[in-house]
Amino acid sequence: MVTTLLIVHYLSFVVGAGGSFVAFLIARRIAASGPEEAAVLRTLPPRISDAAMVSLALLWLTGIALGLLKYGGFSGLGWAFTVKMVFVVALTLVGVAIRIEMRRARRGVAAAAANLARLGPWTLVTSWLAIVFAVIAFG
């Protein structure tokens, strides 16, 4: 059971962190593209966001299960685990904020696009830092 949870946890890392990186690259390409290409590229971030949010939910579920089953709780996991969790919570909040801004953008709220451009890179930063501190905590 623990091995299965670890596999799902690691694969969710890949989807979430990879999705953040791909979304960042697509956002840069949209900014440099003409209207027709940008229109096609703008269809991708919502799909990437859907996959990333599913992976984030799986990370939370498998992480809680692993903490309880493998370590008997979270109190003895150390400072690096606490720092990792700060970045996981930040990533979750940024992900929720992005979803809200995506809905606002679909409704035509002009400020939403600028907010998405500011929020997007934070998914990359927070996910990578969560991974770095997970390696320190469990490596």
Short mmCIF file of N, CA, C and O in Angstrom, two decimals:
data_model
loop_
_atom_site.label_atom_id
_atom_site.label_comp_id
_atom_site.label_asym_id
_atom_site.label_seq_id
_atom_site.Cartn_x
_atom_site.Cartn_y
_atom_site.Cartn_z
N MET A 1 0.82 -1.20 0.00
CA MET A 1 0.00 0.00 0.00
C MET A 1 0.86 1.26 0.00
O MET A 1 0.58 2.19 -0.74
N VAL A 2 1.89 1.29 0.83
CA VAL A 2 2.77 2.45 0.90
C VAL A 2 3.47 2.66 -0.44
O VAL A 2 3.60 3.80 -0.91
N THR A 3 3.90 1.59 -1.07
CA THR A 3 4.58 1.71 -2.37
C THR A 3 3.64 2.31 -3.41
O THR A 3 4.05 3.20 -4.17
N THR A 4 2.41 1.87 -3.44
CA THR A 4 1.43 2.42 -4.37
C THR A 4 1.21 3.91 -4.10
O THR A 4 1.16 4.71 -5.04
N LEU A 5 1.08 4.26 -2.84
CA LEU A 5 0.90 5.68 -2.49
C LEU A 5 2.10 6.51 -2.92
O LEU A 5 1.94 7.62 -3.44
N LEU A 6 3.31 5.98 -2.72
CA LEU A 6 4.52 6.69 -3.14
C LEU A 6 4.55 6.88 -4.66
O LEU A 6 4.93 7.96 -5.14
N ILE A 7 4.17 5.85 -5.40
CA ILE A 7 4.15 5.96 -6.87
C ILE A 7 3.18 7.04 -7.30
O ILE A 7 3.53 7.91 -8.12
N VAL A 8 1.98 7.03 -6.75
CA VAL A 8 0.98 8.05 -7.11
C VAL A 8 1.48 9.44 -6.69
O VAL A 8 1.33 10.42 -7.42
N HIS A 9 2.10 9.51 -5.52
CA HIS A 9 2.63 10.78 -5.02
C HIS A 9 3.69 11.34 -5.97
O HIS A 9 3.64 12.50 -6.37
N TYR A 10 4.65 10.50 -6.36
CA TYR A 10 5.73 10.94 -7.25
C TYR A 10 5.20 11.30 -8.64
O TYR A 10 5.63 12.29 -9.24
N LEU A 11 4.29 10.51 -9.17
CA LEU A 11 3.72 10.83 -10.49
C LEU A 11 2.93 12.13 -10.44
O LEU A 11 2.95 12.92 -11.39
N SER A 12 2.29 12.38 -9.32
CA SER A 12 1.57 13.65 -9.16
C SER A 12 2.55 14.83 -9.12
O SER A 12 2.26 15.90 -9.65
N PHE A 13 3.71 14.64 -8.49
CA PHE A 13 4.77 15.65 -8.54
C PHE A 13 5.12 15.98 -9.99
O PHE A 13 5.23 17.15 -10.37
N VAL A 14 5.31 14.94 -10.77
CA VAL A 14 5.71 15.12 -12.16
C VAL A 14 4.67 15.91 -12.94
O VAL A 14 4.99 16.86 -13.65
N VAL A 15 3.42 15.53 -12.80
CA VAL A 15 2.35 16.22 -13.53
C VAL A 15 2.24 17.67 -13.06
O VAL A 15 2.15 18.59 -13.87
N GLY A 16 2.24 17.87 -11.75
CA GLY A 16 2.08 19.23 -11.22
C GLY A 16 3.25 20.15 -11.55
O GLY A 16 3.07 21.23 -12.09
N ALA A 17 4.46 19.71 -11.24
CA ALA A 17 5.64 20.54 -11.50
C ALA A 17 5.87 20.69 -13.00
O ALA A 17 6.21 21.77 -13.48
N GLY A 18 5.69 19.61 -13.73
CA GLY A 18 5.84 19.69 -15.19
C GLY A 18 4.80 20.60 -15.81
O GLY A 18 5.11 21.38 -16.71
N GLY A 19 3.58 20.50 -15.31
CA GLY A 19 2.52 21.38 -15.81
C GLY A 19 2.83 22.84 -15.55
O GLY A 19 2.58 23.71 -16.40
N SER A 20 3.38 23.13 -14.38
CA SER A 20 3.76 24.52 -14.06
C SER A 20 4.79 25.04 -15.05
O SER A 20 4.70 26.17 -15.53
N PHE A 21 5.78 24.20 -15.35
CA PHE A 21 6.83 24.61 -16.27
C PHE A 21 6.28 24.80 -17.69
O PHE A 21 6.57 25.79 -18.35
N VAL A 22 5.48 23.86 -18.15
CA VAL A 22 4.90 23.95 -19.49
C VAL A 22 3.99 25.17 -19.60
O VAL A 22 4.03 25.90 -20.59
N ALA A 23 3.18 25.42 -18.58
CA ALA A 23 2.30 26.59 -18.59
C ALA A 23 3.11 27.88 -18.66
O ALA A 23 2.73 28.83 -19.36
N PHE A 24 4.23 27.93 -17.94
CA PHE A 24 5.11 29.09 -17.99
C PHE A 24 5.64 29.30 -19.41
O PHE A 24 5.64 30.43 -19.92
N LEU A 25 6.08 28.23 -20.05
CA LEU A 25 6.59 28.34 -21.42
C LEU A 25 5.50 28.77 -22.40
O LEU A 25 5.74 29.61 -23.29
N ILE A 26 4.30 28.23 -22.23
CA ILE A 26 3.19 28.61 -23.11
C ILE A 26 2.83 30.08 -22.90
O ILE A 26 2.58 30.79 -23.88
N ALA A 27 2.81 30.54 -21.66
CA ALA A 27 2.49 31.94 -21.38
C ALA A 27 3.48 32.87 -22.07
O ALA A 27 3.10 33.90 -22.64
N ARG A 28 4.75 32.50 -22.04
CA ARG A 28 5.77 33.31 -22.72
C ARG A 28 5.55 33.31 -24.23
O ARG A 28 5.72 34.33 -24.90
N ARG A 29 5.17 32.16 -24.77
CA ARG A 29 4.93 32.06 -26.21
C ARG A 29 3.70 32.87 -26.61
O ARG A 29 3.68 33.51 -27.65
N ILE A 30 2.64 32.83 -25.77
CA ILE A 30 1.44 33.62 -26.05
C ILE A 30 1.79 35.10 -26.14
O ILE A 30 1.34 35.80 -27.05
N ALA A 31 2.61 35.56 -25.20
CA ALA A 31 2.99 36.97 -25.17
C ALA A 31 3.74 37.39 -26.42
O ALA A 31 3.66 38.54 -26.85
N ALA A 32 4.46 36.46 -27.05
CA ALA A 32 5.27 36.78 -28.22
C ALA A 32 4.57 36.41 -29.53
O ALA A 32 5.15 36.59 -30.59
N SER A 33 3.33 35.93 -29.46
CA SER A 33 2.66 35.42 -30.65
C SER A 33 1.69 36.43 -31.24
O SER A 33 1.24 37.35 -30.56
N GLY A 34 1.36 36.17 -32.48
CA GLY A 34 0.31 36.94 -33.14
C GLY A 34 -1.05 36.48 -32.63
O GLY A 34 -1.17 35.47 -31.94
N PRO A 35 -2.10 37.21 -32.99
CA PRO A 35 -3.43 36.92 -32.47
C PRO A 35 -3.94 35.51 -32.77
O PRO A 35 -4.56 34.88 -31.91
N GLU A 36 -3.69 35.00 -33.97
CA GLU A 36 -4.20 33.67 -34.31
C GLU A 36 -3.51 32.57 -33.52
O GLU A 36 -4.16 31.68 -32.98
N GLU A 37 -2.18 32.64 -33.47
CA GLU A 37 -1.44 31.63 -32.71
C GLU A 37 -1.76 31.73 -31.22
O GLU A 37 -1.95 30.71 -30.54
N ALA A 38 -1.85 32.96 -30.71
CA ALA A 38 -2.16 33.17 -29.29
C ALA A 38 -3.53 32.59 -28.94
O ALA A 38 -3.70 31.99 -27.88
N ALA A 39 -4.49 32.73 -29.84
CA ALA A 39 -5.83 32.20 -29.60
C ALA A 39 -5.80 30.69 -29.44
O ALA A 39 -6.47 30.12 -28.57
N VAL A 40 -5.00 30.02 -30.27
CA VAL A 40 -4.87 28.56 -30.16
C VAL A 40 -4.14 28.19 -28.87
O VAL A 40 -4.57 27.29 -28.14
N LEU A 41 -3.06 28.87 -28.58
CA LEU A 41 -2.27 28.57 -27.38
C LEU A 41 -3.06 28.81 -26.10
O LEU A 41 -2.86 28.10 -25.10
N ARG A 42 -3.97 29.79 -26.11
CA ARG A 42 -4.76 30.08 -24.90
C ARG A 42 -5.71 28.95 -24.52
O ARG A 42 -6.23 28.93 -23.41
N THR A 43 -5.92 27.99 -25.41
CA THR A 43 -6.78 26.85 -25.07
C THR A 43 -6.05 25.84 -24.18
O THR A 43 -6.68 25.00 -23.56
N LEU A 44 -4.72 25.92 -24.13
CA LEU A 44 -3.94 24.92 -23.39
C LEU A 44 -3.88 25.14 -21.88
O LEU A 44 -4.01 24.17 -21.12
N PRO A 45 -3.65 26.37 -21.39
CA PRO A 45 -3.52 26.54 -19.93
C PRO A 45 -4.70 26.02 -19.10
O PRO A 45 -4.46 25.43 -18.03
N PRO A 46 -5.95 26.17 -19.54
CA PRO A 46 -7.02 25.59 -18.71
C PRO A 46 -6.92 24.08 -18.57
O PRO A 46 -7.18 23.53 -17.49
N ARG A 47 -6.51 23.40 -19.63
CA ARG A 47 -6.35 21.94 -19.55
C ARG A 47 -5.18 21.57 -18.63
O ARG A 47 -5.26 20.62 -17.85
N ILE A 48 -4.09 22.32 -18.76
CA ILE A 48 -2.94 22.09 -17.88
C ILE A 48 -3.33 22.35 -16.43
O ILE A 48 -2.96 21.60 -15.53
N SER A 49 -4.09 23.40 -16.20
CA SER A 49 -4.53 23.74 -14.86
C SER A 49 -5.41 22.64 -14.28
O SER A 49 -5.29 22.30 -13.09
N ASP A 50 -6.30 22.07 -15.09
CA ASP A 50 -7.14 20.96 -14.62
C ASP A 50 -6.27 19.79 -14.15
O ASP A 50 -6.48 19.25 -13.06
N ALA A 51 -5.30 19.42 -14.97
CA ALA A 51 -4.42 18.30 -14.62
C ALA A 51 -3.60 18.62 -13.37
O ALA A 51 -3.42 17.77 -12.49
N ALA A 52 -3.12 19.85 -13.28
CA ALA A 52 -2.31 20.25 -12.12
C ALA A 52 -3.14 20.24 -10.84
O ALA A 52 -2.64 19.81 -9.78
N MET A 53 -4.38 20.67 -10.91
CA MET A 53 -5.23 20.66 -9.71
C MET A 53 -5.57 19.24 -9.27
O MET A 53 -5.61 18.96 -8.07
N VAL A 54 -5.80 18.34 -10.22
CA VAL A 54 -6.02 16.94 -9.87
C VAL A 54 -4.76 16.37 -9.21
O VAL A 54 -4.83 15.69 -8.19
N SER A 55 -3.60 16.69 -9.79
CA SER A 55 -2.35 16.18 -9.21
C SER A 55 -2.12 16.76 -7.82
O SER A 55 -1.64 16.06 -6.93
N LEU A 56 -2.47 18.02 -7.63
CA LEU A 56 -2.31 18.64 -6.31
C LEU A 56 -3.23 17.97 -5.28
O LEU A 56 -2.80 17.70 -4.15
N ALA A 57 -4.45 17.69 -5.68
CA ALA A 57 -5.37 16.98 -4.77
C ALA A 57 -4.81 15.60 -4.42
O ALA A 57 -4.84 15.17 -3.26
N LEU A 58 -4.26 14.90 -5.43
CA LEU A 58 -3.66 13.59 -5.18
C LEU A 58 -2.43 13.71 -4.27
O LEU A 58 -2.20 12.83 -3.42
N LEU A 59 -1.66 14.77 -4.43
CA LEU A 59 -0.51 14.97 -3.55
C LEU A 59 -0.95 15.14 -2.10
O LEU A 59 -0.34 14.58 -1.19
N TRP A 60 -1.99 15.93 -1.89
CA TRP A 60 -2.50 16.11 -0.53
C TRP A 60 -2.98 14.78 0.04
O TRP A 60 -2.63 14.42 1.17
N LEU A 61 -3.80 14.06 -0.74
CA LEU A 61 -4.37 12.80 -0.24
C LEU A 61 -3.28 11.75 0.03
O LEU A 61 -3.27 11.13 1.10
N THR A 62 -2.39 11.56 -0.94
CA THR A 62 -1.35 10.55 -0.75
C THR A 62 -0.34 10.99 0.31
O THR A 62 0.17 10.15 1.05
N GLY A 63 -0.08 12.28 0.38
CA GLY A 63 0.85 12.78 1.40
C GLY A 63 0.33 12.56 2.81
O GLY A 63 1.07 12.13 3.70
N ILE A 64 -0.94 12.84 3.01
CA ILE A 64 -1.53 12.61 4.34
C ILE A 64 -1.51 11.11 4.66
O ILE A 64 -1.13 10.71 5.76
N ALA A 65 -1.90 10.30 3.67
CA ALA A 65 -1.90 8.85 3.90
C ALA A 65 -0.49 8.33 4.19
O ALA A 65 -0.30 7.52 5.10
N LEU A 66 0.49 8.80 3.44
CA LEU A 66 1.87 8.37 3.67
C LEU A 66 2.37 8.80 5.05
O LEU A 66 3.05 8.05 5.75
N GLY A 67 2.05 10.03 5.42
CA GLY A 67 2.47 10.51 6.73
C GLY A 67 1.93 9.65 7.86
O GLY A 67 2.65 9.34 8.81
N LEU A 68 0.68 9.24 7.71
CA LEU A 68 0.08 8.42 8.76
C LEU A 68 0.55 6.97 8.71
O LEU A 68 0.88 6.39 9.74
N LEU A 69 0.58 6.39 7.51
CA LEU A 69 0.92 4.97 7.39
C LEU A 69 2.42 4.68 7.54
O LEU A 69 2.81 3.71 8.17
N LYS A 70 3.23 5.53 6.91
CA LYS A 70 4.67 5.25 6.90
C LYS A 70 5.41 5.83 8.10
O LYS A 70 6.37 5.25 8.59
N TYR A 71 4.94 7.00 8.58
CA TYR A 71 5.67 7.70 9.64
C TYR A 71 4.90 7.80 10.95
O TYR A 71 5.40 8.35 11.92
N GLY A 72 3.66 7.33 10.94
CA GLY A 72 2.87 7.37 12.17
C GLY A 72 2.45 8.77 12.58
O GLY A 72 2.13 9.02 13.74
N GLY A 73 2.46 9.69 11.67
CA GLY A 73 2.09 11.08 11.94
C GLY A 73 3.13 12.03 11.39
O GLY A 73 4.07 11.62 10.71
N PHE A 74 2.98 13.29 11.72
CA PHE A 74 3.81 14.32 11.10
C PHE A 74 4.74 15.03 12.09
O PHE A 74 5.62 15.77 11.68
N SER A 75 4.57 14.78 13.37
CA SER A 75 5.30 15.56 14.37
C SER A 75 6.80 15.34 14.35
O SER A 75 7.57 16.23 14.69
N GLY A 76 7.26 14.18 13.94
CA GLY A 76 8.69 13.90 13.97
C GLY A 76 9.40 14.06 12.63
O GLY A 76 10.52 13.59 12.48
N LEU A 77 8.78 14.74 11.68
CA LEU A 77 9.37 14.80 10.34
C LEU A 77 10.38 15.93 10.14
O LEU A 77 11.00 16.01 9.10
N GLY A 78 10.54 16.79 11.11
CA GLY A 78 11.63 17.77 11.07
C GLY A 78 11.33 19.09 10.38
O GLY A 78 10.27 19.29 9.79
N TRP A 79 12.32 19.96 10.47
CA TRP A 79 12.18 21.33 9.97
C TRP A 79 12.01 21.38 8.46
O TRP A 79 11.23 22.21 7.96
N ALA A 80 12.71 20.54 7.71
CA ALA A 80 12.62 20.59 6.25
C ALA A 80 11.22 20.19 5.78
O ALA A 80 10.71 20.74 4.80
N PHE A 81 10.59 19.27 6.48
CA PHE A 81 9.21 18.90 6.15
C PHE A 81 8.28 20.09 6.38
O PHE A 81 7.39 20.36 5.57
N THR A 82 8.50 20.81 7.48
CA THR A 82 7.67 21.98 7.77
C THR A 82 7.83 23.03 6.67
O THR A 82 6.84 23.60 6.19
N VAL A 83 9.06 23.27 6.24
CA VAL A 83 9.30 24.24 5.16
C VAL A 83 8.65 23.76 3.86
O VAL A 83 8.01 24.54 3.14
N LYS A 84 8.78 22.47 3.59
CA LYS A 84 8.13 21.89 2.40
C LYS A 84 6.64 22.16 2.43
O LYS A 84 6.04 22.56 1.43
N MET A 85 6.03 21.95 3.58
CA MET A 85 4.59 22.14 3.71
C MET A 85 4.19 23.61 3.54
O MET A 85 3.11 23.90 3.01
N VAL A 86 5.04 24.53 3.95
CA VAL A 86 4.77 25.95 3.71
C VAL A 86 4.66 26.19 2.21
O VAL A 86 3.73 26.87 1.73
N PHE A 87 5.57 25.61 1.44
CA PHE A 87 5.53 25.78 -0.01
C PHE A 87 4.36 25.03 -0.65
O PHE A 87 3.78 25.50 -1.63
N VAL A 88 3.97 23.90 -0.08
CA VAL A 88 2.81 23.17 -0.60
C VAL A 88 1.54 23.98 -0.36
O VAL A 88 0.68 24.07 -1.24
N VAL A 89 1.41 24.55 0.82
CA VAL A 89 0.24 25.40 1.10
C VAL A 89 0.25 26.62 0.18
O VAL A 89 -0.79 26.99 -0.39
N ALA A 90 1.42 27.24 0.00
CA ALA A 90 1.51 28.38 -0.91
C ALA A 90 1.13 27.98 -2.33
O ALA A 90 0.38 28.70 -3.02
N LEU A 91 1.60 26.83 -2.78
CA LEU A 91 1.26 26.33 -4.11
C LEU A 91 -0.25 26.12 -4.23
O LEU A 91 -0.86 26.47 -5.24
N THR A 92 -0.84 25.55 -3.21
CA THR A 92 -2.29 25.33 -3.22
C THR A 92 -3.04 26.64 -3.32
O THR A 92 -3.98 26.78 -4.12
N LEU A 93 -2.64 27.63 -2.54
CA LEU A 93 -3.29 28.94 -2.59
C LEU A 93 -3.12 29.61 -3.94
O LEU A 93 -4.06 30.20 -4.48
N VAL A 94 -1.93 29.52 -4.50
CA VAL A 94 -1.69 30.09 -5.83
C VAL A 94 -2.55 29.36 -6.87
O VAL A 94 -3.15 30.00 -7.75
N GLY A 95 -2.62 28.04 -6.76
CA GLY A 95 -3.45 27.27 -7.69
C GLY A 95 -4.91 27.68 -7.64
O GLY A 95 -5.57 27.83 -8.67
N VAL A 96 -5.43 27.87 -6.44
CA VAL A 96 -6.82 28.31 -6.28
C VAL A 96 -6.99 29.71 -6.85
O VAL A 96 -7.97 29.99 -7.56
N ALA A 97 -6.04 30.60 -6.58
CA ALA A 97 -6.12 31.97 -7.11
C ALA A 97 -6.09 31.95 -8.63
O ALA A 97 -6.83 32.71 -9.28
N ILE A 98 -5.29 31.09 -9.22
CA ILE A 98 -5.23 30.99 -10.68
C ILE A 98 -6.58 30.52 -11.23
O ILE A 98 -7.07 31.05 -12.22
N ARG A 99 -7.17 29.54 -10.58
CA ARG A 99 -8.48 29.05 -11.04
C ARG A 99 -9.52 30.17 -10.98
O ARG A 99 -10.35 30.31 -11.88
N ILE A 100 -9.48 30.97 -9.93
CA ILE A 100 -10.42 32.09 -9.81
C ILE A 100 -10.17 33.10 -10.93
O ILE A 100 -11.11 33.57 -11.58
N GLU A 101 -8.92 33.43 -11.18
CA GLU A 101 -8.59 34.40 -12.23
C GLU A 101 -8.93 33.86 -13.62
O GLU A 101 -9.33 34.62 -14.50
N MET A 102 -8.79 32.56 -13.83
CA MET A 102 -9.17 31.97 -15.12
C MET A 102 -10.68 32.13 -15.36
O MET A 102 -11.10 32.45 -16.46
N ARG A 103 -11.46 31.94 -14.32
CA ARG A 103 -12.91 32.13 -14.45
C ARG A 103 -13.24 33.59 -14.73
O ARG A 103 -14.11 33.89 -15.54
N ARG A 104 -12.54 34.49 -14.05
CA ARG A 104 -12.75 35.93 -14.28
C ARG A 104 -12.36 36.30 -15.72
O ARG A 104 -13.04 37.10 -16.35
N ALA A 105 -11.28 35.71 -16.20
CA ALA A 105 -10.84 36.00 -17.58
C ALA A 105 -11.88 35.53 -18.58
O ALA A 105 -12.15 36.23 -19.57
N ARG A 106 -12.48 34.38 -18.34
CA ARG A 106 -13.53 33.88 -19.25
C ARG A 106 -14.75 34.78 -19.25
O ARG A 106 -15.48 34.84 -20.24
N ARG A 107 -14.98 35.47 -18.14
CA ARG A 107 -16.10 36.41 -18.06
C ARG A 107 -15.74 37.78 -18.64
O ARG A 107 -16.56 38.67 -18.65
N GLY A 108 -14.50 37.93 -19.08
CA GLY A 108 -14.08 39.17 -19.72
C GLY A 108 -13.51 40.22 -18.80
O GLY A 108 -13.38 41.38 -19.19
N VAL A 109 -13.15 39.87 -17.58
CA VAL A 109 -12.55 40.82 -16.65
C VAL A 109 -11.11 41.10 -17.11
O VAL A 109 -10.27 40.20 -17.14
N ALA A 110 -10.86 42.34 -17.49
CA ALA A 110 -9.57 42.70 -18.09
C ALA A 110 -8.38 42.46 -17.16
O ALA A 110 -7.32 42.02 -17.60
N ALA A 111 -8.54 42.72 -15.89
CA ALA A 111 -7.43 42.59 -14.94
C ALA A 111 -7.03 41.13 -14.72
O ALA A 111 -5.92 40.86 -14.26
N ALA A 112 -7.90 40.21 -15.07
CA ALA A 112 -7.61 38.80 -14.82
C ALA A 112 -6.38 38.31 -15.57
O ALA A 112 -5.58 37.56 -15.03
N ALA A 113 -6.21 38.74 -16.80
CA ALA A 113 -5.04 38.30 -17.59
C ALA A 113 -3.74 38.76 -16.94
O ALA A 113 -2.78 37.98 -16.85
N ALA A 114 -3.72 39.99 -16.46
CA ALA A 114 -2.52 40.50 -15.79
C ALA A 114 -2.27 39.74 -14.49
O ALA A 114 -1.12 39.43 -14.15
N ASN A 115 -3.33 39.42 -13.76
CA ASN A 115 -3.19 38.66 -12.52
C ASN A 115 -2.66 37.26 -12.81
O ASN A 115 -1.81 36.75 -12.07
N LEU A 116 -3.15 36.64 -13.89
CA LEU A 116 -2.66 35.31 -14.26
C LEU A 116 -1.17 35.35 -14.61
O LEU A 116 -0.41 34.46 -14.23
N ALA A 117 -0.77 36.39 -15.30
CA ALA A 117 0.65 36.53 -15.68
C ALA A 117 1.53 36.68 -14.44
O ALA A 117 2.65 36.18 -14.41
N ARG A 118 1.02 37.34 -13.41
CA ARG A 118 1.79 37.49 -12.17
C ARG A 118 1.78 36.22 -11.33
O ARG A 118 2.75 35.87 -10.68
N LEU A 119 0.65 35.52 -11.33
CA LEU A 119 0.52 34.33 -10.49
C LEU A 119 1.23 33.11 -11.07
O LEU A 119 1.79 32.31 -10.33
N GLY A 120 1.19 32.96 -12.37
CA GLY A 120 1.72 31.77 -13.03
C GLY A 120 3.12 31.35 -12.61
O GLY A 120 3.33 30.19 -12.23
N PRO A 121 4.09 32.26 -12.63
CA PRO A 121 5.45 31.86 -12.23
C PRO A 121 5.54 31.36 -10.79
O PRO A 121 6.43 30.57 -10.47
N TRP A 122 4.62 31.77 -9.94
CA TRP A 122 4.67 31.32 -8.55
C TRP A 122 4.35 29.84 -8.41
O TRP A 122 4.78 29.20 -7.46
N THR A 123 3.60 29.27 -9.37
CA THR A 123 3.37 27.83 -9.31
C THR A 123 4.68 27.09 -9.53
O THR A 123 4.95 26.07 -8.89
N LEU A 124 5.47 27.61 -10.43
CA LEU A 124 6.77 27.01 -10.72
C LEU A 124 7.69 27.10 -9.50
O LEU A 124 8.27 26.11 -9.06
N VAL A 125 7.78 28.28 -8.94
CA VAL A 125 8.67 28.51 -7.79
C VAL A 125 8.24 27.67 -6.59
O VAL A 125 9.07 26.97 -5.98
N THR A 126 6.97 27.71 -6.24
CA THR A 126 6.52 27.00 -5.04
C THR A 126 6.58 25.48 -5.22
O THR A 126 6.93 24.76 -4.28
N SER A 127 6.27 24.99 -6.43
CA SER A 127 6.33 23.54 -6.62
C SER A 127 7.76 23.04 -6.58
O SER A 127 8.05 22.01 -5.97
N TRP A 128 8.67 23.76 -7.20
CA TRP A 128 10.07 23.33 -7.19
C TRP A 128 10.67 23.40 -5.78
O TRP A 128 11.41 22.51 -5.38
N LEU A 129 10.34 24.46 -5.04
CA LEU A 129 10.86 24.56 -3.67
C LEU A 129 10.26 23.48 -2.78
O LEU A 129 10.95 22.95 -1.90
N ALA A 130 9.00 23.14 -2.98
CA ALA A 130 8.41 22.03 -2.23
C ALA A 130 9.17 20.73 -2.50
O ALA A 130 9.44 19.95 -1.58
N ILE A 131 9.53 20.51 -3.75
CA ILE A 131 10.28 19.30 -4.11
C ILE A 131 11.68 19.32 -3.49
O ILE A 131 12.14 18.32 -2.94
N VAL A 132 12.35 20.47 -3.55
CA VAL A 132 13.68 20.59 -2.97
C VAL A 132 13.64 20.25 -1.47
O VAL A 132 14.46 19.45 -0.98
N PHE A 133 12.68 20.81 -0.75
CA PHE A 133 12.62 20.56 0.69
C PHE A 133 12.09 19.16 1.00
O PHE A 133 12.43 18.61 2.05
N ALA A 134 11.33 18.56 0.10
CA ALA A 134 10.93 17.17 0.29
C ALA A 134 12.16 16.26 0.19
O ALA A 134 12.30 15.32 0.99
N VAL A 135 13.03 16.56 -0.74
CA VAL A 135 14.26 15.76 -0.86
C VAL A 135 15.11 15.93 0.38
O VAL A 135 15.66 14.95 0.91
N ILE A 136 15.21 17.15 0.90
CA ILE A 136 15.98 17.38 2.12
C ILE A 136 15.33 16.65 3.30
O ILE A 136 16.02 16.01 4.11
N ALA A 137 14.01 16.70 3.37
CA ALA A 137 13.30 16.08 4.49
C ALA A 137 13.36 14.56 4.48
O ALA A 137 13.51 13.93 5.52
N PHE A 138 13.27 13.98 3.29
CA PHE A 138 13.16 12.52 3.20
C PHE A 138 14.35 11.84 2.55
O PHE A 138 14.40 10.63 2.48
N GLY A 139 15.32 12.64 2.05
CA GLY A 139 16.44 12.08 1.31
C GLY A 139 17.48 11.41 2.14
O GLY A 139 17.59 11.17 3.25
#
